[in-house]
Amino acid sequence: GMLLAIFGTGCLILSVVTSVRAARVRMRYESWHLLHLYAYLGVALALPHQLWTGQAFTSSRAASIFWWVLWASASASIVIWRVLLPLWRSLRHQLRVTTVVQESPDTFSVYMTGRRLDLLPMRAGEFGVWRFLGSRGWSRANPYSLSAAPDGRSLRITVKSLGDNSGRVPQIRTGARVMFEGPYGRLTSRTRTKHSVALIGAGVGVAPLRSLAEGMHYAPGDAVLLHRFSGEPLFHRELEVLARERGLRVLWLPGRRRSSSSWLGDGVGQADDVTALRHWVPDISTRDVYICGPSAWTTSVIRSCRKAGVRRDQIHVEMFGW
């Protein structure tokens, strides 16, 4: 019992150490995710020692019953929500890959279809955790956001080649079965508090915003999308269609970040971030703001929005990080 407890404690310490930001940034997502799962193993190995020899469990029958029920409830929640529900949804909807489309030199969209997708509770802006069976690395799941609003017939995610699994997306075969967890995330219309919205994204971070721009309800002119990019913008043609058909206002912000403290590209002039934001979206303080991109960039956008008068409850964020 003591040996299991020591090994379990070691697993928990490993999970904590790899969760520190300085350690995370040096690891691939796939490695971090695998090591993070060792927290479950650590709890499972340490639990017998606590239940059978811990004074809180052996000195009082009531305390023992309370803790046994508490641990059993927590364990059941993990099994139900992390294992059984994803498995049931994957088997129920039978997702398969229909095609993989190259959007840019390092970015690809994966189109999927399945059974009764109208019953899948997935909204524009949310993300899932995906496994593509039959492909190399299928045992390691990765989180990717929807880049198109669900229509009850198909789903689309867009992936940038950053890690091992995302780099293999172009090799996913047509017809591959898909296992998934989710949906997850708060970057949806459910968090909306205002009549009008501003969507601000960088690079592939525009993917969930692209799905929101399609799936949200808004009158012409009530939604504006700021797309910061280097090279070519993603979804250029699709966003132009949404601008023409839905009245979405799109602002293209080209160039590399002009400094580490600015979220703007070097192709938009020399005005400071807050001045530029207020110029492009004068009523920014009266809008809900949806932001998606790399962590440091997103933090800079949030800082500008706050200085421009946007309240915290109007800011909704999805960061591409772990």
mmCIF file of C-alpha atoms in Angstrom:
data_model
loop_
_atom_site.group_PDB
_atom_site.id
_atom_site.type_symbol
_atom_site.label_atom_id
_atom_site.label_comp_id
_atom_site.label_asym_id
_atom_site.label_seq_id
_atom_site.Cartn_x
_atom_site.Cartn_y
_atom_site.Cartn_z
ATOM 1 C CA GLY A 1 0.000 0.000 0.000
ATOM 2 C CA MET A 2 2.767 2.446 0.936
ATOM 3 C CA LEU A 3 4.687 1.669 -2.276
ATOM 4 C CA LEU A 4 1.591 2.338 -4.401
ATOM 5 C CA ALA A 5 1.005 5.592 -2.525
ATOM 6 C CA ILE A 6 4.580 6.735 -3.164
ATOM 7 C CA PHE A 7 4.312 5.912 -6.868
ATOM 8 C CA GLY A 8 0.922 7.652 -7.050
ATOM 9 C CA THR A 9 2.334 10.750 -5.377
ATOM 10 C CA GLY A 10 5.132 10.744 -7.946
ATOM 11 C CA CYS A 11 2.557 10.706 -10.781
ATOM 12 C CA LEU A 12 0.731 13.662 -9.225
ATOM 13 C CA ILE A 13 3.986 15.607 -8.827
ATOM 14 C CA LEU A 14 4.819 14.863 -12.477
ATOM 15 C CA SER A 15 1.432 16.255 -13.551
ATOM 16 C CA VAL A 16 1.937 19.404 -11.479
ATOM 17 C CA VAL A 17 5.476 20.026 -12.734
ATOM 18 C CA THR A 18 4.457 19.627 -16.393
ATOM 19 C CA SER A 19 1.566 22.034 -15.852
ATOM 20 C CA VAL A 20 3.928 24.893 -14.984
ATOM 21 C CA ARG A 21 4.033 27.284 -17.918
ATOM 22 C CA ALA A 22 7.827 27.190 -18.240
ATOM 23 C CA ALA A 23 7.642 23.412 -18.698
ATOM 24 C CA ARG A 24 4.571 23.421 -20.968
ATOM 25 C CA VAL A 25 6.069 25.737 -23.575
ATOM 26 C CA ARG A 26 8.986 23.317 -24.044
ATOM 27 C CA MET A 27 6.759 20.303 -24.685
ATOM 28 C CA ARG A 28 4.716 19.049 -27.594
ATOM 29 C CA TYR A 29 0.986 19.060 -26.899
ATOM 30 C CA GLU A 30 0.778 15.289 -27.411
ATOM 31 C CA SER A 31 3.481 14.637 -24.783
ATOM 32 C CA TRP A 32 1.951 17.104 -22.336
ATOM 33 C CA HIS A 33 -1.512 15.565 -22.729
ATOM 34 C CA LEU A 34 -0.216 12.041 -22.117
ATOM 35 C CA LEU A 35 1.730 13.081 -19.006
ATOM 36 C CA HIS A 36 -1.255 15.047 -17.733
ATOM 37 C CA LEU A 37 -3.358 11.865 -17.796
ATOM 38 C CA TYR A 38 -0.986 10.404 -15.218
ATOM 39 C CA ALA A 39 -2.837 12.527 -12.644
ATOM 40 C CA TYR A 40 -5.681 9.991 -12.852
ATOM 41 C CA LEU A 41 -3.221 7.142 -12.322
ATOM 42 C CA GLY A 42 -1.681 8.981 -9.389
ATOM 43 C CA VAL A 43 -5.042 9.393 -7.656
ATOM 44 C CA ALA A 44 -5.976 5.760 -8.333
ATOM 45 C CA LEU A 45 -2.704 4.472 -6.837
ATOM 46 C CA ALA A 46 -2.750 6.752 -3.798
ATOM 47 C CA LEU A 47 -6.422 6.180 -3.009
ATOM 48 C CA PRO A 48 -6.162 2.671 -1.450
ATOM 49 C CA HIS A 49 -3.571 3.894 1.053
ATOM 50 C CA GLN A 50 -5.843 6.790 2.046
ATOM 51 C CA LEU A 51 -9.017 4.679 2.279
ATOM 52 C CA TRP A 52 -7.562 1.755 4.190
ATOM 53 C CA THR A 53 -5.049 3.396 6.521
ATOM 54 C CA GLY A 54 -6.039 7.069 6.735
ATOM 55 C CA GLN A 55 -7.352 8.074 10.158
ATOM 56 C CA ALA A 56 -10.255 10.027 8.634
ATOM 57 C CA PHE A 57 -11.533 6.770 7.130
ATOM 58 C CA THR A 58 -10.918 4.347 9.973
ATOM 59 C CA SER A 59 -11.889 6.399 13.042
ATOM 60 C CA SER A 60 -15.510 7.078 12.134
ATOM 61 C CA ARG A 61 -18.030 5.018 10.191
ATOM 62 C CA ALA A 62 -19.864 8.198 9.098
ATOM 63 C CA ALA A 63 -16.625 9.793 7.860
ATOM 64 C CA SER A 64 -15.686 6.598 6.076
ATOM 65 C CA ILE A 65 -19.047 6.387 4.305
ATOM 66 C CA PHE A 66 -18.877 10.082 3.375
ATOM 67 C CA TRP A 67 -15.423 9.811 1.787
ATOM 68 C CA TRP A 68 -16.175 6.525 0.026
ATOM 69 C CA VAL A 69 -19.288 8.087 -1.531
ATOM 70 C CA LEU A 70 -17.353 11.234 -2.466
ATOM 71 C CA TRP A 71 -14.562 9.266 -4.154
ATOM 72 C CA ALA A 72 -17.018 6.950 -5.894
ATOM 73 C CA SER A 73 -18.996 9.920 -7.235
ATOM 74 C CA ALA A 74 -15.845 11.591 -8.552
ATOM 75 C CA SER A 75 -14.678 8.363 -10.193
ATOM 76 C CA ALA A 76 -18.093 7.773 -11.771
ATOM 77 C CA SER A 77 -18.102 11.331 -13.152
ATOM 78 C CA ILE A 78 -14.741 10.781 -14.835
ATOM 79 C CA VAL A 79 -15.832 7.464 -16.350
ATOM 80 C CA ILE A 80 -19.174 8.834 -17.548
ATOM 81 C CA TRP A 81 -18.100 12.214 -18.941
ATOM 82 C CA ARG A 82 -14.555 11.434 -20.155
ATOM 83 C CA VAL A 83 -15.081 7.863 -21.410
ATOM 84 C CA LEU A 84 -18.669 6.665 -21.806
ATOM 85 C CA LEU A 85 -20.294 9.827 -23.199
ATOM 86 C CA PRO A 86 -17.584 10.453 -25.852
ATOM 87 C CA LEU A 87 -17.685 6.775 -26.810
ATOM 88 C CA TRP A 88 -21.489 6.793 -27.064
ATOM 89 C CA ARG A 89 -21.540 9.963 -29.175
ATOM 90 C CA SER A 90 -18.805 8.667 -31.460
ATOM 91 C CA LEU A 91 -20.651 5.382 -32.011
ATOM 92 C CA ARG A 92 -24.014 7.089 -32.389
ATOM 93 C CA HIS A 93 -22.961 9.645 -34.995
ATOM 94 C CA GLN A 94 -20.434 7.505 -36.909
ATOM 95 C CA LEU A 95 -18.294 10.432 -38.060
ATOM 96 C CA ARG A 96 -16.129 9.855 -41.126
ATOM 97 C CA VAL A 97 -13.728 12.096 -43.025
ATOM 98 C CA THR A 98 -15.049 13.115 -46.427
ATOM 99 C CA THR A 99 -12.116 15.246 -47.590
ATOM 100 C CA VAL A 100 -9.059 17.206 -46.469
ATOM 101 C CA VAL A 101 -8.560 20.602 -48.137
ATOM 102 C CA GLN A 102 -5.419 22.732 -48.070
ATOM 103 C CA GLU A 103 -6.255 26.308 -47.018
ATOM 104 C CA SER A 104 -2.668 27.662 -46.967
ATOM 105 C CA PRO A 105 0.840 26.164 -47.145
ATOM 106 C CA ASP A 106 0.600 24.955 -43.521
ATOM 107 C CA THR A 107 -3.141 24.935 -42.782
ATOM 108 C CA PHE A 108 -5.729 22.282 -43.695
ATOM 109 C CA SER A 109 -9.471 21.855 -43.249
ATOM 110 C CA VAL A 110 -10.970 18.450 -42.471
ATOM 111 C CA TYR A 111 -14.565 17.867 -43.590
ATOM 112 C CA MET A 112 -16.615 15.187 -41.810
ATOM 113 C CA THR A 113 -20.071 13.747 -42.125
ATOM 114 C CA GLY A 114 -22.057 11.228 -40.078
ATOM 115 C CA ARG A 115 -25.437 10.068 -38.859
ATOM 116 C CA ARG A 116 -28.036 12.361 -37.284
ATOM 117 C CA LEU A 117 -25.643 15.259 -36.796
ATOM 118 C CA ASP A 118 -28.708 17.429 -36.213
ATOM 119 C CA LEU A 119 -28.874 15.754 -32.779
ATOM 120 C CA LEU A 120 -25.235 16.505 -31.927
ATOM 121 C CA PRO A 121 -25.225 19.408 -29.410
ATOM 122 C CA MET A 122 -22.344 21.246 -31.071
ATOM 123 C CA ARG A 123 -22.496 25.011 -31.688
ATOM 124 C CA ALA A 124 -20.530 27.435 -33.817
ATOM 125 C CA GLY A 125 -17.359 28.518 -31.994
ATOM 126 C CA GLU A 126 -16.934 25.340 -29.946
ATOM 127 C CA PHE A 127 -14.116 22.822 -30.186
ATOM 128 C CA GLY A 128 -13.795 19.079 -29.865
ATOM 129 C CA VAL A 129 -10.981 16.664 -29.085
ATOM 130 C CA TRP A 130 -10.469 14.493 -32.167
ATOM 131 C CA ARG A 131 -8.905 11.133 -33.080
ATOM 132 C CA PHE A 132 -8.711 9.969 -36.700
ATOM 133 C CA LEU A 133 -8.651 6.170 -36.689
ATOM 134 C CA GLY A 134 -6.357 4.370 -39.078
ATOM 135 C CA SER A 135 -3.952 7.312 -39.157
ATOM 136 C CA ARG A 136 -0.560 7.427 -37.513
ATOM 137 C CA GLY A 137 -0.846 8.903 -34.033
ATOM 138 C CA TRP A 138 -4.573 8.092 -33.762
ATOM 139 C CA SER A 139 -4.224 7.166 -30.076
ATOM 140 C CA ARG A 140 -3.316 10.767 -29.189
ATOM 141 C CA ALA A 141 -6.234 13.184 -29.284
ATOM 142 C CA ASN A 142 -5.940 16.860 -30.256
ATOM 143 C CA PRO A 143 -8.298 19.817 -29.670
ATOM 144 C CA TYR A 144 -9.460 21.620 -32.823
ATOM 145 C CA SER A 145 -12.201 24.234 -33.242
ATOM 146 C CA LEU A 146 -15.045 24.147 -35.713
ATOM 147 C CA SER A 147 -14.348 26.506 -38.607
ATOM 148 C CA ALA A 148 -17.858 26.317 -40.060
ATOM 149 C CA ALA A 149 -21.217 26.505 -38.319
ATOM 150 C CA PRO A 150 -22.757 23.024 -37.864
ATOM 151 C CA ASP A 151 -25.610 22.513 -40.328
ATOM 152 C CA GLY A 152 -26.837 19.090 -39.158
ATOM 153 C CA ARG A 153 -25.179 17.346 -42.115
ATOM 154 C CA SER A 154 -21.436 17.976 -41.813
ATOM 155 C CA LEU A 155 -18.679 19.352 -39.596
ATOM 156 C CA ARG A 156 -15.451 21.129 -40.474
ATOM 157 C CA ILE A 157 -12.325 21.781 -38.429
ATOM 158 C CA THR A 158 -9.251 23.712 -39.555
ATOM 159 C CA VAL A 159 -5.779 22.741 -38.376
ATOM 160 C CA LYS A 160 -2.382 24.413 -38.584
ATOM 161 C CA SER A 161 0.645 22.110 -38.761
ATOM 162 C CA LEU A 162 2.292 22.861 -35.410
ATOM 163 C CA GLY A 163 2.688 19.533 -33.589
ATOM 164 C CA ASP A 164 3.211 15.885 -34.516
ATOM 165 C CA ASN A 165 -0.458 15.022 -34.993
ATOM 166 C CA SER A 166 -1.461 18.287 -36.654
ATOM 167 C CA GLY A 167 1.427 17.826 -39.081
ATOM 168 C CA ARG A 168 -0.091 14.497 -40.163
ATOM 169 C CA VAL A 169 -3.508 15.946 -41.014
ATOM 170 C CA PRO A 170 -2.770 16.042 -44.786
ATOM 171 C CA GLN A 171 -2.271 12.251 -44.672
ATOM 172 C CA ILE A 172 -5.685 11.511 -43.135
ATOM 173 C CA ARG A 173 -7.429 9.176 -45.570
ATOM 174 C CA THR A 174 -10.901 9.741 -46.956
ATOM 175 C CA GLY A 175 -13.426 7.579 -45.118
ATOM 176 C CA ALA A 176 -11.389 7.443 -41.892
ATOM 177 C CA ARG A 177 -13.521 6.910 -38.785
ATOM 178 C CA VAL A 178 -13.454 9.732 -36.241
ATOM 179 C CA MET A 179 -13.671 9.431 -32.457
ATOM 180 C CA PHE A 180 -14.288 12.663 -30.592
ATOM 181 C CA GLU A 181 -14.932 14.277 -27.239
ATOM 182 C CA GLY A 182 -16.935 17.428 -26.766
ATOM 183 C CA PRO A 183 -18.208 19.895 -27.529
ATOM 184 C CA TYR A 184 -16.152 22.179 -25.285
ATOM 185 C CA GLY A 185 -15.547 25.913 -24.993
ATOM 186 C CA ARG A 186 -17.394 29.123 -24.177
ATOM 187 C CA LEU A 187 -16.719 30.942 -27.455
ATOM 188 C CA THR A 188 -20.393 30.694 -28.453
ATOM 189 C CA SER A 189 -23.485 32.849 -28.763
ATOM 190 C CA ARG A 190 -24.615 31.554 -25.338
ATOM 191 C CA THR A 191 -22.210 33.990 -23.665
ATOM 192 C CA ARG A 192 -23.441 36.948 -25.699
ATOM 193 C CA THR A 193 -24.701 39.956 -23.715
ATOM 194 C CA LYS A 194 -24.927 42.722 -26.350
ATOM 195 C CA HIS A 195 -26.774 43.393 -29.592
ATOM 196 C CA SER A 196 -23.586 43.785 -31.652
ATOM 197 C CA VAL A 197 -20.306 41.859 -31.655
ATOM 198 C CA ALA A 198 -16.646 42.207 -32.601
ATOM 199 C CA LEU A 199 -14.649 39.123 -33.556
ATOM 200 C CA ILE A 200 -10.839 39.432 -33.321
ATOM 201 C CA GLY A 201 -8.589 36.578 -34.436
ATOM 202 C CA ALA A 202 -4.989 35.884 -35.427
ATOM 203 C CA GLY A 203 -3.911 33.287 -37.974
ATOM 204 C CA VAL A 204 -5.748 29.988 -37.590
ATOM 205 C CA GLY A 205 -7.421 31.541 -34.512
ATOM 206 C CA VAL A 206 -9.904 33.001 -36.983
ATOM 207 C CA ALA A 207 -11.347 29.486 -37.488
ATOM 208 C CA PRO A 208 -13.894 29.496 -34.610
ATOM 209 C CA LEU A 209 -14.666 33.160 -35.366
ATOM 210 C CA ARG A 210 -15.402 32.214 -38.963
ATOM 211 C CA SER A 211 -17.956 29.681 -37.673
ATOM 212 C CA LEU A 212 -19.438 32.281 -35.303
ATOM 213 C CA ALA A 213 -19.759 34.792 -38.148
ATOM 214 C CA GLU A 214 -21.803 32.196 -40.005
ATOM 215 C CA GLY A 215 -23.816 30.792 -37.104
ATOM 216 C CA MET A 216 -24.648 33.913 -35.086
ATOM 217 C CA HIS A 217 -27.755 36.016 -35.548
ATOM 218 C CA TYR A 218 -26.990 39.656 -36.356
ATOM 219 C CA ALA A 219 -28.267 42.442 -38.578
ATOM 220 C CA PRO A 220 -26.066 43.865 -41.364
ATOM 221 C CA GLY A 221 -23.323 45.989 -39.784
ATOM 222 C CA ASP A 222 -23.802 44.599 -36.271
ATOM 223 C CA ALA A 223 -20.863 42.182 -36.562
ATOM 224 C CA VAL A 224 -17.267 43.119 -37.389
ATOM 225 C CA LEU A 225 -14.347 40.702 -37.786
ATOM 226 C CA LEU A 226 -10.711 41.804 -37.401
ATOM 227 C CA HIS A 227 -8.417 39.210 -38.974
ATOM 228 C CA ARG A 228 -4.694 39.608 -38.239
ATOM 229 C CA PHE A 229 -2.509 37.480 -40.481
ATOM 230 C CA SER A 230 0.905 37.180 -42.075
ATOM 231 C CA GLY A 231 1.098 35.847 -45.595
ATOM 232 C CA GLU A 232 -2.392 35.143 -46.950
ATOM 233 C CA PRO A 233 -5.579 35.439 -44.848
ATOM 234 C CA LEU A 234 -7.568 32.294 -44.145
ATOM 235 C CA PHE A 235 -11.100 31.948 -45.512
ATOM 236 C CA HIS A 236 -10.760 35.104 -47.638
ATOM 237 C CA ARG A 237 -13.428 34.078 -50.138
ATOM 238 C CA GLU A 238 -15.793 32.689 -47.478
ATOM 239 C CA LEU A 239 -15.567 35.857 -45.393
ATOM 240 C CA GLU A 240 -16.259 37.973 -48.463
ATOM 241 C CA VAL A 241 -19.401 35.893 -49.071
ATOM 242 C CA LEU A 242 -20.503 36.452 -45.455
ATOM 243 C CA ALA A 243 -19.835 40.175 -45.885
ATOM 244 C CA ARG A 244 -21.974 40.259 -49.015
ATOM 245 C CA GLU A 245 -24.800 38.006 -47.818
ATOM 246 C CA ARG A 246 -24.925 38.656 -44.053
ATOM 247 C CA GLY A 247 -23.532 42.182 -43.742
ATOM 248 C CA LEU A 248 -20.428 41.087 -41.827
ATOM 249 C CA ARG A 249 -17.814 43.849 -41.811
ATOM 250 C CA VAL A 250 -14.311 42.432 -42.301
ATOM 251 C CA LEU A 251 -11.076 44.286 -41.526
ATOM 252 C CA TRP A 252 -7.876 42.700 -42.831
ATOM 253 C CA LEU A 253 -4.823 43.365 -40.618
ATOM 254 C CA PRO A 254 -1.787 42.103 -42.563
ATOM 255 C CA GLY A 255 1.845 41.733 -41.557
ATOM 256 C CA ARG A 256 3.854 40.225 -38.762
ATOM 257 C CA ARG A 257 3.368 41.519 -35.213
ATOM 258 C CA ARG A 258 5.142 44.848 -35.115
ATOM 259 C CA SER A 259 6.296 44.321 -31.524
ATOM 260 C CA SER A 260 5.838 41.860 -28.666
ATOM 261 C CA SER A 261 3.540 44.321 -26.882
ATOM 262 C CA SER A 262 1.295 44.979 -29.895
ATOM 263 C CA TRP A 263 -1.317 42.655 -31.377
ATOM 264 C CA LEU A 264 -1.396 44.518 -34.705
ATOM 265 C CA GLY A 265 0.501 43.633 -37.853
ATOM 266 C CA ASP A 266 3.142 45.917 -39.314
ATOM 267 C CA GLY A 267 0.969 46.583 -42.376
ATOM 268 C CA VAL A 268 -1.681 48.724 -40.648
ATOM 269 C CA GLY A 269 0.185 51.948 -39.835
ATOM 270 C CA GLN A 270 1.785 53.330 -36.699
ATOM 271 C CA ALA A 271 -1.197 54.205 -34.477
ATOM 272 C CA ASP A 272 -1.111 52.559 -31.047
ATOM 273 C CA ASP A 273 -3.308 49.527 -30.488
ATOM 274 C CA VAL A 274 -6.099 51.254 -28.558
ATOM 275 C CA THR A 275 -6.311 54.217 -30.953
ATOM 276 C CA ALA A 276 -6.469 51.852 -33.922
ATOM 277 C CA LEU A 277 -9.142 49.690 -32.287
ATOM 278 C CA ARG A 278 -11.308 52.719 -31.472
ATOM 279 C CA HIS A 279 -10.846 54.024 -35.020
ATOM 280 C CA TRP A 280 -11.923 50.763 -36.650
ATOM 281 C CA VAL A 281 -14.712 49.975 -34.147
ATOM 282 C CA PRO A 282 -15.793 53.292 -32.539
ATOM 283 C CA ASP A 283 -18.539 51.565 -30.502
ATOM 284 C CA ILE A 284 -16.297 48.737 -29.284
ATOM 285 C CA SER A 285 -17.306 49.357 -25.653
ATOM 286 C CA THR A 286 -20.943 48.489 -26.491
ATOM 287 C CA ARG A 287 -20.127 45.174 -28.187
ATOM 288 C CA ASP A 288 -19.411 41.643 -27.093
ATOM 289 C CA VAL A 289 -15.832 40.858 -28.107
ATOM 290 C CA TYR A 290 -14.827 37.313 -29.118
ATOM 291 C CA ILE A 291 -11.053 36.742 -29.263
ATOM 292 C CA CYS A 292 -9.056 33.733 -30.428
ATOM 293 C CA GLY A 293 -5.326 33.356 -31.027
ATOM 294 C CA PRO A 294 -1.991 32.604 -29.352
ATOM 295 C CA SER A 295 -1.847 33.282 -25.616
ATOM 296 C CA ALA A 296 0.491 36.314 -25.583
ATOM 297 C CA TRP A 297 -1.293 37.907 -28.547
ATOM 298 C CA THR A 298 -4.706 37.327 -26.956
ATOM 299 C CA THR A 299 -3.559 38.927 -23.696
ATOM 300 C CA SER A 300 -2.509 42.030 -25.659
ATOM 301 C CA VAL A 301 -5.916 42.222 -27.378
ATOM 302 C CA ILE A 302 -7.727 41.924 -24.047
ATOM 303 C CA ARG A 303 -5.593 44.751 -22.619
ATOM 304 C CA SER A 304 -6.517 47.020 -25.554
ATOM 305 C CA CYS A 305 -10.205 46.187 -25.241
ATOM 306 C CA ARG A 306 -10.206 46.970 -21.527
ATOM 307 C CA LYS A 307 -8.496 50.314 -22.172
ATOM 308 C CA ALA A 308 -11.126 51.027 -24.841
ATOM 309 C CA GLY A 309 -13.902 50.608 -22.266
ATOM 310 C CA VAL A 310 -14.998 47.004 -22.827
ATOM 311 C CA ARG A 311 -16.185 45.352 -19.595
ATOM 312 C CA ARG A 312 -14.765 41.983 -18.603
ATOM 313 C CA ASP A 313 -18.128 40.221 -18.961
ATOM 314 C CA GLN A 314 -18.265 41.360 -22.607
ATOM 315 C CA ILE A 315 -14.950 39.651 -23.458
ATOM 316 C CA HIS A 316 -15.030 35.978 -24.494
ATOM 317 C CA VAL A 317 -11.724 34.228 -25.128
ATOM 318 C CA GLU A 318 -10.342 31.010 -26.600
ATOM 319 C CA MET A 319 -6.551 30.709 -26.410
ATOM 320 C CA PHE A 320 -4.506 28.375 -28.574
ATOM 321 C CA GLY A 321 -2.425 26.986 -25.744
ATOM 322 C CA TRP A 322 -2.458 24.457 -22.897
#
